[in-house]
Amino acid sequence: MAAAAFLALPVTLRRGEHIRVTLVLQRLPASARRRVEIAVHVVGLFLAAALAWFSVRLVWQSRAFYDISTGLDATPLWIPQLGMAAGTLLLTLALLVQLAEHVRGHVPTPDAGDEPARIE
């Protein structure tokens, strides 16, 4: 379940379906909005990179120390942790791409043909 959740993070980001507070952004002038978007993406990139670093390190440590689950099947823990590490790495890459788009002055839009979910 963790792998499914974490592997969905970069796709959800690219489709524009992450929760965003746009109340303030809509009222800002274009230049200020761009600066705020860049700052938010830098903070998000830093947090995603830290999460990716620690999840990859967790996988490596679980493999190095031969950690296994406590259940009857004794699954090596690095196998289910691998999905989380891959998802956080891909999220970091997706945030880096969006940050580069904002810095170049292009406003990232959801992938072509993909309409974000409208839940009301």
Coordinates of N, CA and C in Angstrom, one line a residue:
M1 N 0.8 -1.2 0.0 CA 0.0 0.0 0.0 C 0.9 1.3 0.0
A2 N 2.0 1.2 0.7 CA 2.9 2.4 0.7 C 3.5 2.6 -0.6
A3 N 3.8 1.5 -1.3 CA 4.4 1.7 -2.7 C 3.4 2.3 -3.6
A4 N 2.1 1.9 -3.5 CA 1.1 2.5 -4.4 C 0.9 4.0 -4.1
A5 N 0.9 4.4 -2.8 CA 0.8 5.8 -2.5 C 1.9 6.6 -2.9
F6 N 3.2 6.1 -2.7 CA 4.3 6.9 -3.0 C 4.6 6.9 -4.5
L7 N 4.3 5.9 -5.2 CA 4.5 5.9 -6.7 C 3.5 6.8 -7.4
A8 N 2.4 7.1 -6.7 CA 1.4 7.9 -7.3 C 1.7 9.4 -7.1
L9 N 2.6 9.8 -6.2 CA 3.0 11.2 -5.9 C 3.4 12.0 -7.2
P10 N 4.4 11.5 -7.9 CA 4.9 12.3 -9.1 C 3.8 12.5 -10.2
V11 N 3.0 11.4 -10.4 CA 2.0 11.5 -11.4 C 0.9 12.5 -11.0
T12 N 0.6 12.5 -9.7 CA -0.4 13.4 -9.2 C 0.1 14.8 -9.2
L13 N 1.3 15.0 -9.0 CA 1.9 16.4 -9.1 C 1.9 16.9 -10.5
R14 N 2.3 16.0 -11.5 CA 2.3 16.5 -12.9 C 0.9 16.7 -13.4
R15 N -0.1 16.0 -12.9 CA -1.5 16.2 -13.3 C -2.2 17.4 -12.6
G16 N -1.5 18.0 -11.7 CA -2.0 19.2 -11.0 C -3.1 18.8 -9.9
E17 N -3.0 17.6 -9.4 CA -4.1 17.2 -8.4 C -3.7 17.2 -7.0
H18 N -2.4 17.7 -6.7 CA -2.1 17.9 -5.3 C -2.9 19.1 -4.7
I19 N -3.1 19.0 -3.4 CA -3.9 20.1 -2.8 C -3.0 21.4 -2.8
R20 N -3.6 22.4 -3.3 CA -2.9 23.7 -3.3 C -3.9 24.8 -2.7
V21 N -3.3 25.7 -2.0 CA -4.0 26.9 -1.5 C -3.8 28.0 -2.5
T22 N -4.8 28.2 -3.4 CA -4.7 29.2 -4.4 C -5.3 30.5 -4.1
L23 N -5.9 30.6 -2.9 CA -6.7 31.8 -2.5 C -5.7 33.0 -2.6
V24 N -4.5 32.9 -2.0 CA -3.6 34.0 -2.0 C -2.9 34.2 -3.4
L25 N -2.6 33.1 -4.0 CA -1.9 33.1 -5.3 C -2.7 33.9 -6.4
Q26 N -4.0 33.7 -6.4 CA -4.9 34.3 -7.4 C -4.9 35.8 -7.2
R27 N -4.7 36.3 -6.0 CA -4.8 37.8 -5.8 C -3.4 38.5 -6.0
L28 N -2.3 37.7 -6.2 CA -1.0 38.3 -6.4 C -0.8 38.8 -7.8
P29 N 0.0 39.8 -8.0 CA 0.4 40.2 -9.4 C 1.2 39.1 -10.0
A30 N 1.4 39.0 -11.3 CA 2.1 37.9 -12.0 C 3.5 37.8 -11.5
S31 N 4.2 38.9 -11.3 CA 5.6 38.8 -10.9 C 5.8 38.2 -9.5
A32 N 4.9 38.7 -8.6 CA 4.9 38.2 -7.2 C 4.5 36.7 -7.2
R33 N 3.5 36.3 -8.0 CA 3.1 35.0 -8.1 C 4.2 34.1 -8.5
R34 N 5.0 34.5 -9.5 CA 6.1 33.7 -10.0 C 7.1 33.5 -8.9
R35 N 7.4 34.6 -8.2 CA 8.4 34.4 -7.1 C 7.9 33.5 -6.0
V36 N 6.7 33.6 -5.6 CA 6.1 32.7 -4.6 C 6.1 31.3 -5.1
E37 N 5.8 31.0 -6.3 CA 5.8 29.7 -6.9 C 7.2 29.1 -6.9
I38 N 8.2 29.9 -7.2 CA 9.6 29.4 -7.2 C 10.0 29.1 -5.8
A39 N 9.7 30.0 -4.8 CA 10.0 29.7 -3.4 C 9.4 28.5 -2.9
V40 N 8.1 28.3 -3.2 CA 7.4 27.1 -2.8 C 8.0 25.8 -3.4
H41 N 8.3 25.9 -4.7 CA 8.9 24.7 -5.3 C 10.3 24.4 -4.8
V42 N 11.1 25.5 -4.4 CA 12.4 25.2 -3.8 C 12.2 24.5 -2.4
V43 N 11.3 25.0 -1.6 CA 11.0 24.3 -0.3 C 10.5 22.9 -0.5
G44 N 9.6 22.7 -1.5 CA 9.1 21.4 -1.7 C 10.2 20.4 -2.3
L45 N 11.1 21.0 -3.1 CA 12.2 20.2 -3.7 C 13.1 19.8 -2.5
F46 N 13.4 20.7 -1.6 CA 14.3 20.4 -0.5 C 13.7 19.3 0.4
L47 N 12.4 19.4 0.7 CA 11.7 18.4 1.5 C 11.6 17.0 0.8
A48 N 11.3 17.1 -0.5 CA 11.2 15.8 -1.2 C 12.6 15.1 -1.4
A49 N 13.6 15.9 -1.6 CA 15.0 15.4 -1.7 C 15.4 14.8 -0.3
A50 N 15.1 15.4 0.8 CA 15.4 14.9 2.1 C 14.6 13.6 2.3
L51 N 13.4 13.5 2.0 CA 12.6 12.3 2.1 C 13.1 11.2 1.2
A52 N 13.5 11.5 0.0 CA 14.1 10.6 -0.9 C 15.4 10.0 -0.3
W53 N 16.3 10.9 0.2 CA 17.6 10.5 0.7 C 17.4 9.5 1.9
F54 N 16.5 9.9 2.8 CA 16.3 9.0 4.0 C 15.5 7.7 3.6
S55 N 14.7 7.7 2.6 CA 14.0 6.5 2.2 C 15.0 5.5 1.5
V56 N 15.9 6.1 0.6 CA 16.9 5.3 0.0 C 17.8 4.7 1.0
R57 N 18.2 5.5 2.0 CA 19.1 5.1 3.0 C 18.4 4.0 3.9
L58 N 17.1 4.1 4.1 CA 16.4 3.0 4.8 C 16.4 1.7 4.1
V59 N 16.2 1.8 2.8 CA 16.3 0.6 1.9 C 17.7 -0.1 2.0
W60 N 18.7 0.8 1.9 CA 20.0 0.3 1.9 C 20.3 -0.4 3.3
Q61 N 19.9 0.3 4.4 CA 20.2 -0.3 5.7 C 19.4 -1.6 6.0
S62 N 18.2 -1.6 5.5 CA 17.4 -2.8 5.7 C 18.0 -4.0 4.9
R63 N 18.6 -3.7 3.8 CA 19.3 -4.8 3.0 C 20.6 -5.1 3.6
A64 N 21.3 -4.1 4.1 CA 22.6 -4.4 4.7 C 22.5 -5.2 6.0
F65 N 21.5 -4.9 6.8 CA 21.3 -5.6 8.1 C 20.4 -6.8 8.0
Y66 N 19.9 -7.2 6.8 CA 19.0 -8.3 6.6 C 17.8 -8.2 7.5
D67 N 17.1 -7.0 7.5 CA 15.9 -6.9 8.3 C 14.8 -7.7 7.6
I68 N 14.0 -8.4 8.3 CA 12.9 -9.1 7.8 C 11.6 -8.8 8.6
S69 N 10.5 -9.0 7.9 CA 9.2 -8.7 8.6 C 9.0 -9.7 9.7
T70 N 8.1 -9.4 10.7 CA 7.9 -10.2 11.8 C 6.8 -11.3 11.5
G71 N 6.2 -11.3 10.3 CA 5.2 -12.2 10.0 C 5.8 -13.6 9.7
L72 N 4.9 -14.6 9.4 CA 5.4 -15.9 9.1 C 6.2 -16.0 7.8
D73 N 5.9 -15.1 6.9 CA 6.7 -15.3 5.6 C 8.1 -14.7 5.7
A74 N 8.4 -13.9 6.7 CA 9.7 -13.3 6.9 C 10.3 -12.6 5.6
T75 N 9.4 -11.7 5.1 CA 9.8 -11.0 3.9 C 10.9 -10.0 4.2
P76 N 12.0 -9.9 3.4 CA 13.0 -8.9 3.6 C 12.4 -7.5 3.4
L77 N 12.6 -6.7 4.4 CA 11.9 -5.4 4.4 C 12.3 -4.4 3.3
W78 N 13.5 -4.6 2.7 CA 13.9 -3.7 1.6 C 13.0 -3.8 0.4
I79 N 12.3 -5.0 0.3 CA 11.5 -5.1 -0.9 C 10.3 -4.2 -0.9
P80 N 9.5 -4.2 0.2 CA 8.4 -3.2 0.2 C 8.8 -1.8 0.3
Q81 N 10.0 -1.6 1.0 CA 10.5 -0.2 1.1 C 11.0 0.4 -0.2
L82 N 11.3 -0.5 -1.2 CA 11.8 0.0 -2.4 C 10.8 0.9 -3.2
G83 N 9.5 0.5 -3.1 CA 8.4 1.3 -3.7 C 8.4 2.8 -3.2
M84 N 8.5 2.9 -1.9 CA 8.5 4.2 -1.3 C 9.8 5.0 -1.7
A85 N 10.9 4.4 -1.8 CA 12.1 5.1 -2.2 C 12.0 5.5 -3.7
A86 N 11.5 4.6 -4.5 CA 11.3 5.0 -5.9 C 10.3 6.1 -6.1
G87 N 9.2 6.1 -5.4 CA 8.2 7.2 -5.4 C 8.8 8.5 -5.0
T88 N 9.6 8.5 -3.9 CA 10.1 9.8 -3.4 C 11.2 10.3 -4.4
L89 N 12.0 9.4 -5.0 CA 12.9 9.9 -6.0 C 12.2 10.5 -7.2
L90 N 11.2 9.8 -7.7 CA 10.4 10.4 -8.8 C 9.7 11.7 -8.5
L91 N 9.2 11.8 -7.3 CA 8.6 13.1 -6.8 C 9.6 14.2 -6.8
T92 N 10.8 13.9 -6.4 CA 11.9 14.9 -6.4 C 12.2 15.3 -7.8
L93 N 12.3 14.4 -8.7 CA 12.5 14.7 -10.1 C 11.4 15.5 -10.7
A94 N 10.2 15.2 -10.4 CA 9.0 15.9 -10.9 C 9.0 17.4 -10.4
L95 N 9.4 17.5 -9.1 CA 9.5 18.9 -8.5 C 10.6 19.7 -9.2
L96 N 11.7 19.0 -9.4 CA 12.8 19.7 -10.1 C 12.4 20.2 -11.5
V97 N 11.7 19.4 -12.2 CA 11.2 19.8 -13.6 C 10.3 20.9 -13.5
Q98 N 9.4 20.9 -12.5 CA 8.4 22.0 -12.4 C 9.1 23.3 -11.9
L99 N 10.1 23.2 -11.1 CA 10.9 24.3 -10.6 C 11.6 24.9 -11.8
A100 N 12.2 24.1 -12.7 CA 12.9 24.6 -13.9 C 12.0 25.3 -14.8
E101 N 10.7 24.8 -14.9 CA 9.7 25.4 -15.8 C 9.4 26.8 -15.2
H102 N 9.2 26.9 -13.9 CA 8.9 28.2 -13.3 C 10.0 29.2 -13.5
V103 N 11.2 28.7 -13.3 CA 12.4 29.6 -13.4 C 12.5 30.1 -14.8
R104 N 12.2 29.3 -15.8 CA 12.3 29.7 -17.2 C 11.1 30.6 -17.6
G105 N 10.1 30.7 -16.7 CA 9.0 31.6 -17.0 C 7.8 30.9 -17.6
H106 N 7.9 29.6 -17.7 CA 6.7 28.8 -18.3 C 5.9 28.3 -17.1
V107 N 4.6 28.5 -17.2 CA 3.7 28.0 -16.1 C 3.4 26.6 -16.4
P108 N 3.8 25.7 -15.6 CA 3.5 24.3 -15.8 C 1.9 24.0 -15.8
T109 N 1.5 23.3 -16.8 CA 0.1 23.0 -16.9 C -0.1 21.5 -16.7
P110 N -1.2 21.0 -16.3 CA -1.4 19.6 -16.2 C -1.1 18.9 -17.6
D111 N -0.7 17.7 -17.6 CA -0.4 17.0 -18.8 C -1.6 17.1 -19.8
A112 N -1.3 17.2 -21.1 CA -2.3 17.4 -22.1 C -3.3 16.3 -22.1
G113 N -4.6 16.7 -22.1 CA -5.7 15.8 -22.2 C -6.1 15.3 -20.8
D114 N -5.3 15.7 -19.8 CA -5.7 15.2 -18.4 C -6.4 16.3 -17.7
E115 N -7.6 16.1 -17.3 CA -8.4 17.1 -16.5 C -8.3 16.7 -15.1
P116 N -7.8 17.7 -14.2 CA -7.7 17.4 -12.8 C -9.1 17.0 -12.2
A117 N -9.1 16.2 -11.2 CA -10.4 15.8 -10.6 C -11.0 17.0 -10.0
R118 N -12.3 17.1 -10.2 CA -13.1 18.2 -9.5 C -14.0 17.6 -8.5
I119 N -13.6 17.6 -7.3 CA -14.5 17.1 -6.2 C -15.1 18.2 -5.5
E120 N -16.4 18.3 -5.5 CA -17.1 19.3 -4.9 C -18.2 18.8 -4.0

